[in-house]
Coordinates of C-alpha atoms and ligand atoms in Angstrom, one line a residue:
M1 CA 79.3 79.4 102.6
S2 CA 82.0 79.5 105.3
N3 CA 85.6 78.7 105.9
L4 CA 86.1 75.7 108.1
D5 CA 89.0 73.8 109.5
I6 CA 89.2 70.1 108.8
K7 CA 90.7 68.3 111.8
V8 CA 92.2 64.9 112.4
P9 CA 89.4 62.7 113.9
D10 CA 89.9 60.3 116.7
I11 CA 92.6 57.9 115.6
G12 CA 92.8 55.9 118.7
D13 CA 95.6 56.0 121.2
F14 CA 98.2 56.8 118.6
D15 CA 100.3 59.9 118.9
A16 CA 102.4 62.0 116.5
V17 CA 101.7 59.9 113.4
A18 CA 103.6 61.0 110.3
V19 CA 101.9 62.5 107.2
I20 CA 103.3 60.6 104.2
E21 CA 101.2 61.9 101.4
L22 CA 99.0 64.9 100.5
M23 CA 96.2 63.7 98.3
V24 CA 94.7 67.1 97.4
K25 CA 95.9 70.6 96.7
V26 CA 94.7 74.2 97.2
G27 CA 91.8 74.9 94.8
D28 CA 90.7 71.3 94.6
H29 CA 87.0 70.7 95.2
V30 CA 86.6 67.7 97.6
K31 CA 83.6 65.7 98.5
V32 CA 82.5 64.5 101.9
D33 CA 84.6 61.4 102.7
Q34 CA 87.2 62.1 100.0
S35 CA 90.7 61.2 101.3
L36 CA 92.8 64.3 102.0
I37 CA 96.1 62.9 103.4
T38 CA 97.7 59.6 104.2
V39 CA 99.3 59.0 107.6
E40 CA 101.4 56.1 108.6
S41 CA 102.8 54.4 111.7
D42 CA 105.3 51.6 111.5
K43 CA 102.6 49.0 111.3
A44 CA 99.6 50.7 109.7
S45 CA 98.6 53.3 107.2
M46 CA 95.4 55.3 107.0
E47 CA 93.8 57.9 104.8
I48 CA 92.1 60.7 106.6
P49 CA 89.0 61.8 104.7
S50 CA 87.3 65.2 104.6
S51 CA 84.4 65.8 106.9
H52 CA 83.0 68.5 104.5
A53 CA 82.5 69.1 100.9
G54 CA 83.9 72.3 99.4
V55 CA 87.0 73.9 98.0
I56 CA 90.4 73.6 99.7
T57 CA 91.6 77.1 100.5
Q58 CA 94.7 76.2 102.6
I59 CA 96.6 73.0 103.4
K60 CA 98.0 73.2 106.9
V61 CA 100.3 70.1 107.0
K62 CA 103.2 68.9 104.9
V63 CA 104.7 65.6 104.3
G64 CA 106.8 64.6 107.3
D65 CA 104.7 66.5 109.8
K66 CA 103.6 64.6 112.9
I67 CA 99.9 65.0 113.7
N68 CA 97.5 64.0 116.4
E69 CA 93.8 64.0 117.0
G70 CA 92.5 67.5 116.5
S71 CA 95.4 68.8 114.4
V72 CA 94.1 71.0 111.6
I73 CA 94.7 69.4 108.2
A74 CA 93.2 72.0 105.9
S75 CA 90.8 74.9 105.6
I76 CA 87.9 74.5 103.3
K77 CA 85.3 76.8 101.8
A78 CA 82.3 74.6 102.5
D79 CA 79.7 74.1 99.8
G80 CA 76.6 74.5 102.0
V81 CA 74.9 73.7 105.2
E82 CA 73.4 70.4 103.9
S83 CA 76.8 68.8 103.5
L84 CA 77.7 69.7 107.1
A85 CA 75.0 67.6 108.5
A86 CA 76.1 64.6 106.4
A87 CA 79.7 65.3 107.4
A88 CA 78.9 65.2 111.1
T89 CA 78.0 61.6 110.8
T90 CA 80.9 60.8 108.5
A91 CA 83.4 62.2 111.0
A92 CA 82.3 59.7 113.5
V93 CA 82.5 56.9 111.0
V94 CA 86.0 57.7 109.8
A95 CA 87.2 58.0 113.3
G96 CA 86.9 54.2 113.5
P97 CA 90.0 52.2 113.5
A98 CA 92.9 53.0 115.7
L99 CA 96.1 53.6 113.8
G100 CA 98.2 52.1 116.5
V101 CA 99.3 48.5 116.2
P102 CA 96.5 46.3 117.3
K103 CA 97.4 44.6 120.5
P104 CA 97.5 40.9 119.7
E105 CA 95.3 38.7 121.7
A106 CA 95.5 35.0 122.5
A107 CA 92.6 32.8 122.7
K108 CA 92.2 30.8 125.9
P109 CA 93.7 27.4 125.1
K110 CA 90.8 25.0 124.5
S111 CA 90.8 22.0 126.8
D112 CA 91.3 19.6 123.9
V113 CA 94.4 21.5 122.6
P114 CA 97.8 20.4 124.1
V115 CA 99.3 23.1 126.3
S116 CA 102.3 23.6 124.0
E117 CA 99.9 24.8 121.3
Q118 CA 98.4 28.3 121.1
A119 CA 95.8 29.9 118.9
V120 CA 96.5 33.4 117.7
V121 CA 93.3 35.4 117.3
V122 CA 92.4 38.7 115.6
P123 CA 92.6 41.3 118.3
D124 CA 90.3 44.3 118.8
I125 CA 90.7 46.3 115.6
G126 CA 88.2 49.0 116.4
D127 CA 85.2 49.4 114.2
F128 CA 86.6 47.2 111.5
K129 CA 84.3 44.4 110.3
D130 CA 85.0 41.9 107.6
V131 CA 88.4 43.3 106.7
S132 CA 90.2 41.5 103.9
V133 CA 93.5 39.6 104.4
I134 CA 95.7 41.0 101.6
E135 CA 99.0 39.4 102.6
L136 CA 100.3 36.4 104.6
M137 CA 103.7 37.4 106.0
V138 CA 104.6 33.9 107.4
K139 CA 104.0 30.4 106.3
E140 CA 103.6 27.0 108.0
G141 CA 106.8 25.9 109.6
D142 CA 108.1 29.5 110.1
T143 CA 109.5 30.4 113.5
V144 CA 107.8 33.6 114.7
S145 CA 108.6 35.9 117.6
V146 CA 106.3 37.8 119.8
D147 CA 105.0 40.9 118.0
Q148 CA 106.2 39.7 114.6
S149 CA 103.7 40.6 112.0
L150 CA 101.7 37.6 110.7
I151 CA 99.3 39.1 108.1
T152 CA 98.3 42.4 106.6
V153 CA 94.6 43.3 106.5
E154 CA 93.0 46.2 104.7
S155 CA 89.8 48.1 104.5
D156 CA 89.0 50.8 101.9
K157 CA 90.7 53.4 104.1
A158 CA 93.4 51.7 106.2
S159 CA 95.8 48.8 106.2
M160 CA 97.5 47.3 109.2
E161 CA 99.6 44.4 110.1
I162 CA 98.5 41.9 112.8
P163 CA 101.3 40.7 115.0
S164 CA 101.7 37.4 116.8
S165 CA 100.8 37.3 120.5
H166 CA 103.3 34.4 121.1
A167 CA 106.6 33.1 120.0
G168 CA 106.7 29.7 118.4
V169 CA 106.5 27.7 115.2
V170 CA 103.5 28.2 112.9
K171 CA 101.7 24.8 112.9
S172 CA 98.8 25.9 110.7
L173 CA 97.5 29.1 109.1
N174 CA 93.8 29.2 109.4
I175 CA 93.2 32.0 106.8
K176 CA 94.2 32.8 103.3
V177 CA 94.6 35.9 101.2
G178 CA 91.1 37.2 100.3
D179 CA 89.4 35.9 103.5
K180 CA 87.4 38.4 105.5
I181 CA 88.2 38.4 109.2
N182 CA 86.8 39.9 112.4
K183 CA 87.8 40.2 116.0
G184 CA 88.3 36.8 117.6
D185 CA 88.9 34.8 114.5
V186 CA 91.7 32.3 114.8
L187 CA 94.6 33.3 112.5
A188 CA 97.0 30.6 113.2
M189 CA 98.0 27.8 115.6
L190 CA 101.5 28.0 117.0
V191 CA 103.6 25.3 118.7
L192 CA 104.9 27.4 121.5
A193 CA 108.5 28.3 122.1
N194 CA 110.0 28.8 125.6
S195 CA 107.1 30.2 127.6
S196 CA 109.3 32.9 129.1
A197 CA 109.5 34.5 125.7
Q198 CA 105.8 35.1 125.5
R199 CA 104.2 38.5 125.7
A200 CA 103.6 39.8 129.1
S201 CA 99.9 40.2 129.3
S202 CA 100.1 43.9 130.3
S203 CA 102.6 45.0 127.6
T204 CA 101.4 46.9 124.6
A205 CA 102.5 46.2 121.0
L206 CA 103.6 49.7 120.2
A207 CA 107.2 49.1 120.9
S208 CA 107.7 46.3 118.5
A209 CA 110.3 46.5 115.8
P210 CA 108.9 47.7 112.5
V211 CA 108.8 45.1 109.7
L212 CA 108.3 47.6 106.9
S213 CA 111.7 48.8 105.7
T214 CA 112.2 52.3 104.3
P215 CA 114.5 52.5 101.3
E216 CA 116.7 54.9 103.2
L217 CA 117.3 52.2 105.7
V218 CA 117.7 49.5 103.2
A219 CA 120.1 51.1 100.7
P220 CA 123.1 51.7 103.1
L221 CA 122.8 48.2 104.3
A222 CA 123.5 46.8 100.9
A223 CA 126.8 45.8 102.2
P224 CA 129.3 44.2 99.8
L225 CA 130.1 40.6 100.2
S226 CA 132.1 38.3 98.1
V227 CA 130.1 36.1 95.8
S228 CA 131.5 33.0 97.4
T229 CA 130.3 34.1 100.8
A230 CA 127.0 35.6 99.9
P231 CA 124.4 34.1 102.2
A232 CA 122.2 31.5 100.5
H233 CA 118.6 32.6 101.1
N234 CA 115.2 32.0 99.6
P235 CA 114.5 35.1 97.6
S236 CA 110.8 34.9 97.8
E237 CA 111.0 34.6 101.5
A238 CA 113.3 37.5 101.8
S239 CA 111.1 39.7 99.7
S240 CA 107.9 38.8 101.5
L241 CA 109.5 39.5 104.8
T242 CA 111.4 42.7 104.1
Q243 CA 109.9 44.3 101.0
V244 CA 106.3 44.7 101.7
P245 CA 105.5 47.5 99.3
H246 CA 104.5 50.9 100.8
A247 CA 101.2 52.0 99.3
S248 CA 98.1 53.5 100.6
P249 CA 95.0 51.4 100.8
S250 CA 93.3 53.1 97.9
I251 CA 96.3 52.5 95.7
R252 CA 96.5 48.9 96.8
K253 CA 92.8 48.6 95.8
F254 CA 93.5 50.3 92.4
A255 CA 96.4 47.9 91.7
R256 CA 94.3 44.9 92.6
E257 CA 91.5 46.0 90.2
L258 CA 94.1 46.3 87.4
G259 CA 95.8 43.0 88.4
V260 CA 99.0 44.9 88.9
P261 CA 101.5 43.1 91.3
L262 CA 102.5 45.9 93.8
G263 CA 105.6 44.0 94.9
E264 CA 107.1 44.4 91.4
I265 CA 106.7 48.2 91.3
K266 CA 109.4 50.6 92.4
G267 CA 107.8 53.4 94.3
S268 CA 108.7 57.0 93.3
G269 CA 106.9 58.7 96.2
N270 CA 108.2 59.8 99.5
K271 CA 110.2 57.0 101.2
G272 CA 109.7 54.8 98.1
R273 CA 105.9 54.8 98.4
I274 CA 104.1 53.6 95.4
T275 CA 101.9 56.3 93.8
I276 CA 99.0 56.0 91.5
G277 CA 101.3 57.2 88.7
D278 CA 103.7 54.3 89.4
V279 CA 100.8 51.8 89.1
Q280 CA 99.6 53.4 85.9
A281 CA 103.1 53.5 84.4
F282 CA 103.8 49.9 85.3
S283 CA 100.5 48.8 83.8
K284 CA 101.2 50.8 80.6
S285 CA 104.7 49.2 80.2
V286 CA 103.2 45.7 80.6
M287 CA 100.5 46.5 78.0
K288 CA 103.2 47.8 75.6
G289 CA 105.3 44.6 76.2
Q290 CA 108.2 46.6 77.6
V291 CA 107.9 44.9 81.0
Q292 CA 106.9 41.4 82.1
T293 CA 105.4 40.6 85.4
A294 CA 107.0 37.7 87.4
A295 CA 103.9 35.7 86.7
Q296 CA 104.2 36.2 82.9
K297 CA 107.9 35.2 83.1
A298 CA 107.2 32.1 85.2
S299 CA 104.5 31.0 82.8
G300 CA 106.9 31.5 79.8
S301 CA 104.4 33.8 78.1
S302 CA 107.3 35.8 76.9
S303 CA 106.9 37.4 73.5
G304 CA 110.1 39.4 74.0
S305 CA 113.6 38.2 74.0
G306 CA 114.3 38.7 77.8
A307 CA 114.4 35.3 79.4
G308 CA 112.6 35.0 82.7
L309 CA 114.8 33.4 85.4
G310 CA 112.6 30.3 85.3
L311 CA 114.7 28.7 88.1
L312 CA 113.8 25.6 90.0
D313 CA 112.2 26.1 93.4
W314 CA 114.6 26.3 96.3
P315 CA 115.3 22.8 97.6
K316 CA 113.1 21.9 100.6
V317 CA 115.1 19.5 102.7
D318 CA 114.2 17.9 106.0
F319 CA 117.7 18.2 107.5
T320 CA 116.7 16.3 110.7
K321 CA 116.8 13.2 108.5
F322 CA 120.6 13.6 108.4
G323 CA 121.4 14.6 112.0
S324 CA 120.6 17.0 114.8
I325 CA 120.0 20.7 113.8
E326 CA 119.0 24.0 115.4
R327 CA 117.0 26.7 113.6
K328 CA 117.7 30.4 114.3
P329 CA 115.9 33.3 112.6
M330 CA 118.1 35.5 110.5
G331 CA 118.8 38.9 112.0
R332 CA 117.0 42.0 110.6
I333 CA 120.1 43.6 109.1
K334 CA 121.1 40.3 107.4
K335 CA 117.6 40.0 105.9
I336 CA 117.7 43.5 104.5
S337 CA 121.2 43.4 103.3
G338 CA 120.7 39.9 101.8
A339 CA 117.8 41.1 99.7
N340 CA 119.9 44.1 98.5
L341 CA 122.9 42.0 97.7
H342 CA 120.7 39.5 95.8
R343 CA 119.2 42.3 93.7
N344 CA 122.6 43.8 93.0
W345 CA 124.2 40.5 92.1
V346 CA 121.4 39.5 89.8
M347 CA 120.9 42.9 88.1
I348 CA 124.4 44.3 87.7
P349 CA 126.6 42.7 85.0
H350 CA 129.6 42.5 87.2
V351 CA 133.2 42.0 86.1
T352 CA 136.1 41.8 88.5
N353 CA 139.7 42.8 87.6
H354 CA 142.5 41.7 89.9
D355 CA 145.8 43.5 90.3
D356 CA 148.7 43.9 92.8
A357 CA 150.1 47.2 94.1
D358 CA 153.6 47.5 95.5
I359 CA 153.1 49.2 98.9
T360 CA 156.6 48.6 100.4
E361 CA 157.3 52.3 100.7
L362 CA 153.8 53.3 101.7
E363 CA 153.7 50.7 104.5
A364 CA 157.1 51.9 105.8
F365 CA 155.7 55.5 105.7
R366 CA 152.5 54.4 107.6
V367 CA 154.5 52.6 110.3
L368 CA 156.8 55.7 110.7
T369 CA 153.8 58.1 110.8
N370 CA 152.2 55.9 113.5
K371 CA 155.4 56.0 115.5
E372 CA 155.6 59.8 115.2
H373 CA 152.0 60.3 116.2
E374 CA 151.9 57.6 118.9
K375 CA 150.7 60.1 121.5
S376 CA 147.9 61.5 119.3
G377 CA 145.9 58.3 119.8
V378 CA 145.0 58.2 116.1
K379 CA 146.2 55.1 114.3
V380 CA 146.8 55.6 110.6
T381 CA 145.5 52.6 108.7
M382 CA 146.2 51.3 105.2
L383 CA 142.5 51.7 104.4
A384 CA 142.8 55.5 105.0
F385 CA 145.5 55.7 102.3
L386 CA 143.4 53.5 100.0
I387 CA 140.5 55.9 100.4
K388 CA 142.7 58.9 99.4
A389 CA 144.1 56.9 96.5
C390 CA 140.6 55.9 95.3
V391 CA 139.5 59.6 95.4
S392 CA 142.4 60.4 93.1
A393 CA 141.4 57.5 90.8
L394 CA 137.8 58.7 90.8
K395 CA 138.9 62.2 89.8
K396 CA 141.0 60.8 86.9
F397 CA 138.3 58.3 85.8
P398 CA 135.0 60.1 86.5
E399 CA 132.9 57.2 85.0
F400 CA 133.6 55.4 88.3
N401 CA 131.9 58.2 90.2
T402 CA 128.6 57.9 88.5
S403 CA 125.2 56.2 89.0
L404 CA 122.8 54.9 86.3
D405 CA 119.4 56.6 86.3
G406 CA 117.3 55.2 83.4
D407 CA 119.1 56.3 80.2
E408 CA 121.1 58.9 82.0
L409 CA 124.4 58.7 83.8
V410 CA 124.7 60.9 86.9
Y411 CA 128.2 62.3 87.3
K412 CA 128.9 63.3 90.9
H413 CA 131.1 66.2 91.8
Y414 CA 131.5 65.1 95.4
F415 CA 133.6 62.3 96.9
H416 CA 131.8 60.3 99.6
M417 CA 133.6 57.0 100.3
G418 CA 131.9 53.9 101.8
F419 CA 133.8 51.2 103.6
A420 CA 132.5 47.8 104.6
A421 CA 132.6 47.2 108.4
D422 CA 132.2 43.9 110.0
T423 CA 129.8 44.1 113.0
P424 CA 128.2 41.5 115.2
N425 CA 124.8 42.1 113.5
G426 CA 126.2 41.8 109.9
L427 CA 127.9 44.0 107.4
M428 CA 127.4 47.8 107.5
V429 CA 128.8 50.4 105.1
P430 CA 129.6 53.7 106.9
V431 CA 130.4 56.7 104.7
I432 CA 133.3 59.2 105.0
R433 CA 131.9 62.4 103.5
D434 CA 134.0 64.7 101.3
A435 CA 137.1 62.5 101.6
D436 CA 138.8 64.7 98.9
Q437 CA 138.8 67.5 101.4
K438 CA 140.3 65.5 104.3
G439 CA 143.8 64.3 105.2
V440 CA 144.8 60.7 106.0
M441 CA 144.9 61.4 109.7
Q442 CA 141.4 62.8 109.8
I443 CA 140.1 60.0 107.6
S444 CA 141.7 57.4 110.0
Q445 CA 140.1 59.1 113.0
E446 CA 136.6 59.2 111.3
M447 CA 136.9 55.6 110.1
S448 CA 137.7 54.4 113.6
D449 CA 134.8 56.4 115.1
L450 CA 132.3 55.2 112.4
A451 CA 133.5 51.6 112.7
K452 CA 132.9 51.7 116.4
K453 CA 129.5 53.2 115.9
A454 CA 128.7 50.5 113.4
R455 CA 129.8 47.7 115.8
D456 CA 127.6 49.3 118.6
G457 CA 124.6 49.6 116.2
K458 CA 124.6 53.4 116.5
L459 CA 125.1 54.6 113.0
S460 CA 122.6 57.1 111.8
S461 CA 121.1 56.7 108.3
T462 CA 123.0 59.8 107.2
E463 CA 126.2 58.1 108.1
M464 CA 125.3 55.2 105.9
T465 CA 124.0 57.0 102.8
G466 CA 125.3 58.9 99.8
A467 CA 128.5 56.9 99.0
C468 CA 130.0 57.3 95.6
F469 CA 132.3 54.2 95.8
T470 CA 132.9 51.5 98.4
I471 CA 136.1 49.8 99.6
S472 CA 135.8 46.4 101.2
S473 CA 139.0 45.5 103.0
L474 CA 139.7 42.0 104.3
G475 CA 143.4 43.0 104.7
G476 CA 143.3 42.6 108.5
I477 CA 142.1 39.1 108.1
G478 CA 143.6 37.4 105.1
G479 CA 142.9 35.9 101.7
R480 CA 144.2 36.7 98.3
Y481 CA 141.5 38.0 96.0
F482 CA 137.7 38.0 96.0
T483 CA 134.8 39.3 93.9
P484 CA 132.9 42.0 95.8
I485 CA 129.3 42.8 94.9
I486 CA 128.7 46.4 93.8
N487 CA 126.7 48.5 96.3
A488 CA 124.0 49.9 94.0
P489 CA 123.5 52.6 92.8
E490 CA 127.3 52.8 92.8
V491 CA 129.0 51.4 89.7
A492 CA 132.2 50.0 91.2
I493 CA 133.7 48.6 94.4
L494 CA 137.3 47.8 95.4
G495 CA 138.1 44.7 97.4
V496 CA 141.4 44.5 99.2
C497 CA 143.1 41.5 100.7
K498 CA 146.2 41.0 102.9
S499 CA 149.5 42.3 101.7
Q500 CA 152.4 39.8 101.5
M501 CA 156.1 39.9 100.9
Q502 CA 156.8 38.6 97.4
A503 CA 159.8 38.2 95.2
V504 CA 159.3 40.7 92.4
W505 CA 161.5 40.8 89.3
D506 CA 162.9 44.4 88.8
G507 CA 164.5 43.6 85.4
K508 CA 167.8 42.5 86.9
T509 CA 167.1 40.7 90.1
F510 CA 164.2 39.5 92.3
Q511 CA 163.5 42.0 95.1
P512 CA 161.5 41.4 98.3
R513 CA 158.4 43.7 97.9
L514 CA 155.2 44.1 99.9
M515 CA 152.4 43.5 97.5
L516 CA 148.7 44.4 98.1
P517 CA 146.1 42.3 96.2
L518 CA 143.3 44.5 94.7
S519 CA 140.0 43.3 93.2
L520 CA 137.9 45.9 91.4
S521 CA 134.3 44.9 90.5
W522 CA 132.6 47.2 88.0
D523 CA 129.3 47.6 86.2
H524 CA 129.9 46.7 82.6
R525 CA 126.9 48.8 81.5
V526 CA 128.8 51.9 82.5
I527 CA 132.5 50.9 82.4
D528 CA 134.5 49.1 79.8
G529 CA 137.2 46.5 80.5
A530 CA 140.1 48.8 79.3
L531 CA 139.0 51.6 81.6
A532 CA 138.8 49.3 84.6
A533 CA 142.3 48.0 83.8
R534 CA 143.5 51.6 83.6
F535 CA 141.8 52.5 86.9
N536 CA 143.5 49.5 88.7
A537 CA 146.9 50.3 87.1
Y538 CA 146.6 54.0 88.1
L539 CA 145.6 53.0 91.7
A540 CA 148.6 50.6 91.9
Q541 CA 150.9 53.5 90.7
I542 CA 149.6 55.8 93.3
L543 CA 150.0 53.3 96.1
A544 CA 153.6 52.5 94.9
D545 CA 154.5 56.2 95.0
F546 CA 151.9 58.3 96.9
R547 CA 153.5 61.6 95.7
R548 CA 151.5 61.0 92.5
V549 CA 148.4 62.0 94.4
L550 CA 149.7 65.6 94.2
L551 CA 150.0 65.6 90.4
Ligands
CAO1 N1 147.3 43.8 104.5 C1 148.0 43.4 105.6 N2 147.6 43.9 106.8 C2 146.6 44.7 107.0 C3 145.9 45.2 105.8 C4 146.3 44.7 104.5 N3 145.7 45.1 103.4 N4 144.9 46.0 106.2 C5 145.0 46.1 107.6 N5 146.0 45.3 108.0 C6 146.4 45.1 109.4 C7 146.5 46.4 110.1 O1 147.7 47.0 109.9 C8 146.3 45.9 111.5 O2 147.5 45.4 112.0 P1 148.1 45.8 113.4 O3 147.0 45.6 114.4 O4 149.3 45.0 113.6 O5 148.4 47.3 113.3 C9 145.3 44.8 111.4 O6 145.4 44.3 110.1 C10 143.9 45.2 111.7 O7 143.5 46.3 111.0 P2 142.2 47.1 111.4 O8 141.0 46.2 111.3 O9 142.4 47.7 112.7 O10 142.0 48.3 110.4 P3 141.5 48.3 109.0 O11 141.6 49.7 108.6 O12 142.2 47.3 108.1 O13 140.0 47.9 109.0 C11 137.6 47.9 109.3 C12 139.0 48.6 109.6 C13 136.5 48.7 109.9 C14 137.4 47.9 107.8 C15 137.7 46.5 109.8 O14 137.7 46.5 111.2 C16 136.7 45.6 109.2 O15 135.5 45.6 109.7 N6 137.0 44.7 108.2 C17 136.2 43.8 107.6 C18 135.4 44.3 106.5 C19 134.7 43.3 105.7 O16 134.1 42.4 106.4 N7 134.8 43.3 104.4 C20 134.3 42.3 103.6 C21 132.9 42.6 103.1 S1 132.5 41.5 101.9 O17 132.4 42.3 100.6

């Protein structure tokens, strides 16, 4: 009986890999080979098993820690000497696959294959033999770039994505889900794109952009867009490309055994990972008839009243029949925000109220302020006044500063305001924190800094998270009204268009007034129409006479 340290075995040339899950606790009795923790890189996840049997006396890592070969995971009071001998061999076995992204390899083109075609083969994946293909991430006809993940494979202890060695169009996929593959097997044939875009033979795959998206990254990119301009995209494609569920290999296996579709489960673990409890809860609700899987909905096996979407397939058109075309892959931010917008638009029962605010005096005050502060370098914008006005309206109508969480409504006591910013990569929503505690000058300055950061692609995830309410202003561009999509889990969003001079009847005569069009979209599960009309009317009152903010 002795106390031993369990260390991270050889995990290949991968450094500082993150611990994402602790699978045991102090006091647990573990067997040799039982998984202790899960670690994850951007392309692979792996469970690290115990090299000894015994009782855990101390856990030396926590979720979020970065570990390397030799890092101590836990201390264990070992059962006996016999298990140590067995463990010695196990340690060598578990050390197998490198957690780093496998470096893609290209087969030498066969002489009978045209030079413009290229086979992509399974690279060296360590000791892995006969690993199962669990997911195809591309389909025939897709354009893929160098390092883009093509498939996910899985053993009982690790899963990893295999990237493409070349850029091109997938001519054929030579494998299907369920196939067992080994080093050297041909995955796909590509029709090559411009040869200069191909991977330099000496480069490694470690620097490639991650395909897995963490929820923290996804949520803030749920940028609002008007319904009429929402990008048309194939939802199944978007979800397969951007929403590969995070789950450890053993949980994937468990889900497969139960026939539970992992892609339909919302993970409650760290970074949205799917836990064993999530799989069990999902399976329970399906058994009770509370939830239907997509397959059940599609087959119309509904016994409940909720209609599955049952939509027609997305039209597949050969556009070249009608004229010359060019295909360009959608950018990463567009793909992520598109999937979020789609969910929000489908899942939230939106209603949009339109109104006008008389900003004649406010605009005159804004122009005067900017003249007086010309030398300060800060330009006060209408959007900064709108942020202050909306904070006031949120205080008066707290239902607008909530989020739905199951059967509960979460009321927030803070006032973080998101604003949509147009950037070359797509829409981003930076957040002004604690806008209730800041003046219009400070908000203007912060907005200008955040908008610049957004355009330069330098926003941190903290600068894009935690908003209570979002404003989407097209005022600098034009238009009259639009229907912004709510940025979940917020419950309302204000769309603003370009102000215009209009003839407004004052009871005696028509007066020239500067009118600002407002469009408020709100979640009808939380807010009623009368409340929304009051919110808009109050906002218009404040904008007409800003002194009301003080009341
Ligand atoms: N009516 C009339 N003019 C307006 C206006 C309004 N509602 N709002 C702004 N303007 C004017 C400004 O006064 C400014 O004019 P000057 O250059 O003569 O001073 C001009 O339009 C440009 O304003 P701006 O862009 O500098 O400042 P802003 O505060 O209006 O906007 C930001 C900042 C970051 C929101 C903006 O740059 C942006 O990205 N807008 C697009 C957001 C978007 O795409 N929303 C739609 C998302 S879909 O839901």
